[in-house]
Amino acid sequence: MSNSKNRWLVPLAFTNIYVIWGITFLAISFGLKGFPPFILSGLRFLVAGILMIGYLLAKGEKANSMINWKKNAITGILILTGGTGLVAWGEQYVTASEAAISIATGPFWFIAIDRKNWKYYFSDKFIPIGLAIGFAGLVLFLQGSVYSNHAVADSQLRITAFVVLGLSSVAWVLGSLYSKKNPASQSTFMNIAQQLIVAGFASFLISFFRKEWTGFSVSAIPLSAWLGVLFLIFFGSIIAYLSYIWLLSVKPAALVSTHTYINPIVTVIAGWIVANQSINGSQLYGLSVILLGVLLTNVTKYFKLSKRSKVKIRRVRRFFNKAGRRYQPI
């Protein structure tokens, strides 16, 4: 892929995962009005995967490598079934905004789990400081969430939901790191199609053991739930997920994970406009502290990037200054 195309695709892909996945938390809450969590997840993944692989097979691509299926199965189960599926379960007891904010700890988990780069991470004084501040922000957010006015009676269920959301973030990080270090030797589209299909079957298997099919009736599903599912299939599971997996192949995983602290902002705004959702002062304060922590863990990287850009600008200026002196009119 040419550099000129990358220059357009990278910001477009980041916009997709920032905005679409922010709205996806809200779409899940709509889908849950008619679907149990793992039936909802299984449906969105399997339909999206079948649509993609059907298109690719019709174009002549092959999907007969068991090694690639195995790699994509691990990635799909960790990121999609474990990551997104657990988010759907958690949103039964917390709002979309609260779920998105809980997932904002993703960049911290990338640092904690990526042991190969610990020496680099902890040689930077800002990273451990950012981690400590981010953890404090998470505690503040959870204090404001568990005992919010509308949920005192369900505080135990909400605590469990926040723990599950934390586990979903860990599963997402593990899958992302595995995908980056063990890429399958196929097109990005085929890899994603296989991940979606395996994740869909895994989600349906979980729904069977959880007995979600008992009493489930398609005729009782409201229109809002169907609209939520359609958004999840075409935007959340195809467009945004494609953007995410592609970005992992061209950008550092920790940089790609920054979507986890843009998504809550998008979710809060979308929830306020569409579903009249809101967060209280303690939750907002906790979110602000979490974002400060994430910013500190990346501040050195941003500084180096800025410094590099300034060096390039100075080089360009020197080049044109020399060229100007060389070709001055007589």
Tab-separated table of C-alpha atoms in Angstrom, residues 13-330:
chain	number	residue	atom	x	y	z
A	13	ALA	CA	-9.285	4.486	10.490
A	14	PHE	CA	-8.630	6.329	13.769
A	15	THR	CA	-11.810	8.366	13.231
A	16	ASN	CA	-13.750	5.131	12.715
A	17	ILE	CA	-12.593	3.520	15.964
A	18	TYR	CA	-12.912	6.782	17.919
A	19	VAL	CA	-16.433	7.705	16.808
A	20	ILE	CA	-18.117	4.453	15.746
A	21	TRP	CA	-16.982	2.474	18.771
A	22	GLY	CA	-18.065	5.325	21.021
A	23	ILE	CA	-21.572	5.047	19.577
A	24	THR	CA	-21.355	1.227	19.703
A	25	PHE	CA	-21.663	1.244	23.512
A	26	LEU	CA	-25.001	2.991	23.063
A	27	ALA	CA	-26.047	0.612	20.263
A	28	ILE	CA	-25.390	-2.330	22.608
A	29	SER	CA	-27.717	-0.817	25.198
A	30	PHE	CA	-30.447	-0.585	22.535
A	31	GLY	CA	-29.809	-4.156	21.393
A	32	LEU	CA	-30.145	-5.416	24.966
A	33	LYS	CA	-33.768	-4.216	24.992
A	34	GLY	CA	-34.624	-7.270	22.901
A	35	PHE	CA	-31.660	-9.657	23.018
A	36	PRO	CA	-29.780	-11.384	25.858
A	37	PRO	CA	-26.091	-10.304	25.841
A	38	PHE	CA	-24.400	-13.310	24.225
A	39	ILE	CA	-27.190	-13.922	21.714
A	40	LEU	CA	-26.771	-10.262	20.757
A	41	SER	CA	-22.990	-10.681	20.441
A	42	GLY	CA	-23.216	-13.958	18.574
A	43	LEU	CA	-25.726	-12.541	16.080
A	44	ARG	CA	-23.707	-9.412	15.296
A	45	PHE	CA	-20.412	-11.289	14.900
A	46	LEU	CA	-21.716	-14.260	12.915
A	47	VAL	CA	-23.809	-12.233	10.463
A	48	ALA	CA	-20.961	-9.767	9.881
A	49	GLY	CA	-18.457	-12.617	9.420
A	50	ILE	CA	-20.662	-14.565	6.999
A	51	LEU	CA	-21.298	-11.446	4.897
A	52	MET	CA	-17.566	-10.717	4.699
A	53	ILE	CA	-16.366	-14.262	3.994
A	54	GLY	CA	-19.124	-14.790	1.411
A	55	TYR	CA	-17.957	-11.698	-0.475
A	56	LEU	CA	-14.291	-12.739	-0.254
A	57	LEU	CA	-14.918	-16.326	-1.389
A	58	ALA	CA	-16.952	-15.008	-4.338
A	59	LYS	CA	-13.915	-12.898	-5.280
A	60	GLY	CA	-11.719	-15.999	-5.268
A	61	GLU	CA	-9.921	-15.737	-1.922
A	62	LYS	CA	-9.146	-18.982	-0.098
A	63	ALA	CA	-9.961	-19.790	3.534
A	64	ASN	CA	-8.513	-23.304	3.803
A	65	SER	CA	-5.451	-22.697	6.008
A	66	MET	CA	-5.997	-24.285	9.435
A	67	ILE	CA	-3.048	-22.333	10.871
A	68	ASN	CA	-4.690	-19.047	9.917
A	69	TRP	CA	-8.056	-20.216	11.267
A	70	LYS	CA	-6.354	-21.100	14.573
A	71	LYS	CA	-4.624	-17.702	14.851
A	72	ASN	CA	-7.814	-15.848	13.993
A	73	ALA	CA	-9.855	-18.006	16.371
A	74	ILE	CA	-7.624	-17.011	19.303
A	75	THR	CA	-7.767	-13.332	18.331
A	76	GLY	CA	-11.535	-13.397	17.732
A	77	ILE	CA	-12.386	-15.186	20.981
A	78	LEU	CA	-10.197	-12.863	23.070
A	79	ILE	CA	-11.065	-9.518	21.438
A	80	LEU	CA	-14.659	-10.123	20.363
A	81	THR	CA	-16.208	-12.831	22.543
A	82	GLY	CA	-14.180	-11.961	25.641
A	83	GLY	CA	-13.793	-8.229	25.088
A	84	THR	CA	-17.007	-7.077	23.442
A	85	GLY	CA	-19.219	-9.938	24.637
A	86	LEU	CA	-18.438	-9.186	28.275
A	87	VAL	CA	-19.181	-5.505	27.644
A	88	ALA	CA	-22.658	-6.505	26.458
A	89	TRP	CA	-23.139	-8.547	29.635
A	90	GLY	CA	-21.953	-5.650	31.788
A	91	GLU	CA	-24.282	-3.159	30.116
A	92	GLN	CA	-27.244	-5.034	31.578
A	93	TYR	CA	-26.372	-3.368	34.900
A	94	VAL	CA	-24.502	-0.163	33.989
A	95	THR	CA	-25.163	2.566	31.437
A	96	ALA	CA	-23.383	2.787	28.096
A	97	SER	CA	-21.404	5.802	29.336
A	98	GLU	CA	-20.259	3.965	32.469
A	99	ALA	CA	-19.197	0.937	30.415
A	100	ALA	CA	-17.183	3.100	28.014
A	101	ILE	CA	-15.436	4.885	30.884
A	102	SER	CA	-14.569	1.560	32.532
A	103	ILE	CA	-12.918	0.431	29.289
A	104	ALA	CA	-10.813	3.629	29.277
A	105	THR	CA	-8.212	1.751	31.344
A	106	GLY	CA	-7.189	-0.200	28.209
A	107	PRO	CA	-3.868	1.646	27.656
A	108	PHE	CA	-2.827	0.795	31.234
A	109	TRP	CA	-3.436	-2.900	30.575
A	110	PHE	CA	-1.341	-2.702	27.409
A	111	ILE	CA	1.590	-1.466	29.491
A	112	ALA	CA	1.013	-3.968	32.308
A	113	ILE	CA	0.705	-7.013	30.020
A	114	ASP	CA	3.352	-6.129	27.400
A	115	ARG	CA	6.247	-7.533	29.490
A	116	LYS	CA	8.774	-7.404	26.647
A	117	ASN	CA	8.686	-3.608	26.791
A	118	TRP	CA	8.614	-3.166	30.589
A	119	LYS	CA	12.222	-1.967	30.620
A	120	TYR	CA	11.315	0.788	28.190
A	121	TYR	CA	8.024	1.634	29.874
A	122	PHE	CA	9.383	1.941	33.398
A	123	SER	CA	12.551	3.791	32.390
A	124	ASP	CA	10.188	6.678	31.648
A	125	LYS	CA	9.241	8.354	34.941
A	126	PHE	CA	5.940	9.636	33.525
A	127	ILE	CA	4.578	6.136	32.872
A	128	PRO	CA	4.483	4.825	36.490
A	129	ILE	CA	3.159	8.229	37.620
A	130	GLY	CA	0.450	8.069	34.939
A	131	LEU	CA	-0.427	4.513	35.939
A	132	ALA	CA	-0.831	5.514	39.593
A	133	ILE	CA	-2.958	8.555	38.720
A	134	GLY	CA	-5.080	6.523	36.289
A	135	PHE	CA	-5.723	3.853	38.925
A	136	ALA	CA	-6.735	6.540	41.426
A	137	GLY	CA	-9.105	7.972	38.813
A	138	LEU	CA	-10.636	4.535	38.284
A	139	VAL	CA	-11.251	4.197	42.040
A	140	LEU	CA	-12.903	7.632	42.113
A	141	PHE	CA	-15.054	6.757	39.113
A	142	LEU	CA	-16.164	3.448	40.633
A	143	GLN	CA	-17.034	5.144	43.935
A	144	GLY	CA	-19.251	7.570	42.060
A	145	SER	CA	-20.783	4.771	39.971
A	146	VAL	CA	-21.577	1.973	42.393
A	147	TYR	CA	-23.510	4.188	44.755
A	148	SER	CA	-25.125	6.517	42.234
A	149	ASN	CA	-28.689	7.558	43.103
A	150	HIS	CA	-30.394	5.345	40.528
A	151	ALA	CA	-28.542	2.185	41.494
A	152	VAL	CA	-28.176	1.891	45.268
A	153	ALA	CA	-30.436	-1.188	45.336
A	154	ASP	CA	-28.367	-2.948	42.657
A	155	SER	CA	-24.931	-1.981	43.992
A	156	GLN	CA	-23.681	-5.607	44.241
A	157	LEU	CA	-24.672	-6.373	40.662
A	158	ARG	CA	-23.049	-3.152	39.508
A	159	ILE	CA	-19.811	-4.010	41.326
A	160	THR	CA	-19.808	-7.369	39.545
A	161	ALA	CA	-20.502	-5.621	36.232
A	162	PHE	CA	-17.541	-3.262	36.680
A	163	VAL	CA	-15.264	-6.218	37.512
A	164	VAL	CA	-16.467	-8.012	34.368
A	165	LEU	CA	-15.855	-4.860	32.309
A	166	GLY	CA	-12.309	-4.795	33.677
A	167	LEU	CA	-11.833	-8.415	32.599
A	168	SER	CA	-13.197	-7.555	29.157
A	169	SER	CA	-10.526	-4.876	28.826
A	170	VAL	CA	-7.812	-7.404	29.747
A	171	ALA	CA	-9.167	-9.925	27.200
A	172	TRP	CA	-9.204	-7.199	24.532
A	173	VAL	CA	-5.578	-6.287	25.241
A	174	LEU	CA	-4.423	-9.923	25.215
A	175	GLY	CA	-6.138	-10.475	21.864
A	176	SER	CA	-4.706	-7.284	20.387
A	177	LEU	CA	-1.142	-8.133	21.425
A	178	TYR	CA	-1.554	-11.697	20.140
A	179	SER	CA	-2.879	-10.396	16.808
A	180	LYS	CA	0.037	-8.002	16.439
A	181	LYS	CA	2.687	-10.629	17.300
A	182	ASN	CA	1.061	-13.561	15.454
A	183	PRO	CA	-0.399	-12.159	12.222
A	184	ALA	CA	-2.194	-14.581	9.911
A	185	SER	CA	-0.894	-14.801	6.344
A	186	GLN	CA	-4.083	-13.659	4.602
A	187	SER	CA	-5.727	-10.402	3.669
A	188	THR	CA	-6.935	-8.256	6.553
A	189	PHE	CA	-10.516	-8.755	5.340
A	190	MET	CA	-10.230	-12.558	5.463
A	191	ASN	CA	-8.619	-12.483	8.907
A	192	ILE	CA	-11.437	-10.347	10.266
A	193	ALA	CA	-14.114	-12.513	8.631
A	194	GLN	CA	-12.669	-15.616	10.307
A	195	GLN	CA	-12.351	-13.856	13.673
A	196	LEU	CA	-15.970	-12.732	13.496
A	197	ILE	CA	-17.266	-16.189	12.560
A	198	VAL	CA	-15.390	-17.971	15.364
A	199	ALA	CA	-16.387	-15.278	17.873
A	200	GLY	CA	-20.008	-15.611	16.769
A	201	PHE	CA	-20.063	-19.376	17.334
A	202	ALA	CA	-18.248	-18.971	20.679
A	203	SER	CA	-20.799	-16.375	21.810
A	204	PHE	CA	-23.711	-18.603	20.837
A	205	LEU	CA	-22.088	-21.489	22.727
A	206	ILE	CA	-21.865	-19.322	25.851
A	207	SER	CA	-25.485	-18.233	25.383
A	208	PHE	CA	-26.510	-21.922	25.238
A	209	PHE	CA	-24.781	-22.752	28.525
A	210	ARG	CA	-26.224	-19.594	30.111
A	211	LYS	CA	-29.700	-20.725	28.929
A	212	GLU	CA	-30.312	-17.399	27.187
A	213	TRP	CA	-32.457	-19.135	24.562
A	214	THR	CA	-34.994	-20.172	27.191
A	215	GLY	CA	-37.966	-17.857	26.839
A	216	PHE	CA	-36.294	-15.853	24.059
A	217	SER	CA	-38.810	-14.742	21.417
A	218	VAL	CA	-37.923	-13.039	18.139
A	219	SER	CA	-41.450	-11.641	17.834
A	220	ALA	CA	-41.027	-9.718	21.091
A	221	ILE	CA	-37.945	-7.800	19.922
A	222	PRO	CA	-38.657	-4.047	19.540
A	223	LEU	CA	-37.589	-2.037	16.493
A	224	SER	CA	-34.985	-0.107	18.532
A	225	ALA	CA	-33.197	-3.389	19.352
A	226	TRP	CA	-33.114	-4.417	15.673
A	227	LEU	CA	-31.704	-0.997	14.726
A	228	GLY	CA	-29.055	-1.409	17.415
A	229	VAL	CA	-28.097	-4.829	16.010
A	230	LEU	CA	-27.878	-3.488	12.442
A	231	PHE	CA	-25.542	-0.702	13.605
A	232	LEU	CA	-23.413	-3.232	15.498
A	233	ILE	CA	-23.148	-5.530	12.468
A	234	PHE	CA	-22.281	-3.041	9.747
A	235	PHE	CA	-20.528	-0.254	11.635
A	236	GLY	CA	-19.216	-1.805	14.850
A	237	SER	CA	-18.264	-5.295	13.610
A	238	ILE	CA	-17.202	-4.549	10.023
A	239	ILE	CA	-16.117	-0.937	9.485
A	240	ALA	CA	-14.665	-0.105	12.919
A	241	TYR	CA	-13.209	-3.564	13.609
A	242	LEU	CA	-11.595	-3.645	10.163
A	243	SER	CA	-10.063	-0.238	10.903
A	244	TYR	CA	-8.793	-1.461	14.287
A	245	ILE	CA	-7.117	-4.661	13.034
A	246	TRP	CA	-5.547	-2.788	10.122
A	247	LEU	CA	-4.206	-0.070	12.438
A	248	LEU	CA	-2.618	-2.752	14.646
A	249	SER	CA	-0.614	-3.853	11.593
A	250	VAL	CA	0.738	-0.376	10.820
A	251	LYS	CA	0.832	1.466	14.173
A	252	PRO	CA	2.037	0.660	17.729
A	253	ALA	CA	-0.595	-1.196	19.788
A	254	ALA	CA	-0.423	1.338	22.646
A	255	LEU	CA	-1.171	4.174	20.189
A	256	VAL	CA	-4.103	2.296	18.652
A	257	SER	CA	-5.466	1.652	22.162
A	258	THR	CA	-6.011	5.398	22.629
A	259	HIS	CA	-9.521	4.824	21.272
A	260	THR	CA	-10.421	3.650	24.780
A	261	TYR	CA	-10.208	7.173	26.169
A	262	ILE	CA	-11.855	8.909	23.222
A	263	ASN	CA	-14.794	6.455	23.140
A	264	PRO	CA	-16.179	7.512	26.575
A	265	ILE	CA	-16.412	11.140	25.470
A	266	VAL	CA	-18.281	10.140	22.291
A	267	THR	CA	-20.509	7.763	24.280
A	268	VAL	CA	-21.410	10.383	26.882
A	269	ILE	CA	-22.325	12.915	24.174
A	270	ALA	CA	-24.293	10.356	22.110
A	271	GLY	CA	-26.030	8.988	25.231
A	272	TRP	CA	-27.030	12.487	26.311
A	273	ILE	CA	-28.424	13.358	22.851
A	274	VAL	CA	-30.125	10.060	21.954
A	275	ALA	CA	-31.001	8.318	25.235
A	276	ASN	CA	-30.987	11.099	27.832
A	277	GLN	CA	-28.156	9.353	29.716
A	278	SER	CA	-25.863	11.305	32.011
A	279	ILE	CA	-22.989	10.853	34.461
A	280	ASN	CA	-22.746	12.410	37.902
A	281	GLY	CA	-20.069	14.777	39.192
A	282	SER	CA	-17.992	12.056	40.889
A	283	GLN	CA	-17.958	9.954	37.731
A	284	LEU	CA	-16.951	12.957	35.626
A	285	TYR	CA	-14.160	13.786	38.067
A	286	GLY	CA	-12.940	10.182	37.968
A	287	LEU	CA	-12.987	10.190	34.154
A	288	SER	CA	-10.917	13.393	34.108
A	289	VAL	CA	-8.298	11.820	36.407
A	290	ILE	CA	-8.199	8.632	34.276
A	291	LEU	CA	-7.612	10.698	31.124
A	292	LEU	CA	-4.851	12.656	32.881
A	293	GLY	CA	-3.172	9.371	33.796
A	294	VAL	CA	-3.390	8.085	30.220
A	295	LEU	CA	-1.981	11.373	28.932
A	296	LEU	CA	0.997	11.116	31.292
A	297	THR	CA	1.771	7.547	30.219
A	298	ASN	CA	2.089	8.842	26.638
A	299	VAL	CA	3.549	12.308	27.235
A	300	THR	CA	7.133	11.301	26.415
A	301	LYS	CA	5.994	9.666	23.186
A	302	TYR	CA	4.101	12.811	22.212
A	303	PHE	CA	7.134	14.948	23.083
A	304	LYS	CA	9.449	12.800	20.956
A	305	LEU	CA	6.979	12.954	18.080
A	306	SER	CA	6.737	16.730	18.410
A	307	LYS	CA	10.526	17.029	18.622
A	308	ARG	CA	10.938	14.868	15.509
A	309	SER	CA	8.424	17.022	13.634
A	310	LYS	CA	10.300	20.190	14.585
A	311	VAL	CA	13.595	18.685	13.377
A	312	LYS	CA	11.990	17.816	10.044
A	313	ILE	CA	10.567	21.340	9.718
A	314	ARG	CA	14.021	22.854	10.417
A	315	ARG	CA	15.584	20.587	7.782
A	316	VAL	CA	13.012	21.632	5.202
A	317	ARG	CA	13.573	25.311	6.040
A	318	ARG	CA	17.370	24.902	5.714
A	319	PHE	CA	16.908	23.182	2.363
A	320	PHE	CA	14.763	25.988	0.939
A	321	ASN	CA	17.041	28.669	2.432
A	322	LYS	CA	20.052	27.079	0.726
A	323	ALA	CA	18.118	26.704	-2.506
A	324	GLY	CA	17.077	30.360	-2.315
A	325	ARG	CA	20.658	31.555	-1.828
A	326	ARG	CA	21.895	29.303	-4.623
A	327	TYR	CA	19.418	30.647	-7.161
A	328	GLN	CA	19.271	34.324	-6.178
A	329	PRO	CA	18.773	36.565	-9.235
A	330	ILE	CA	21.831	38.557	-10.348
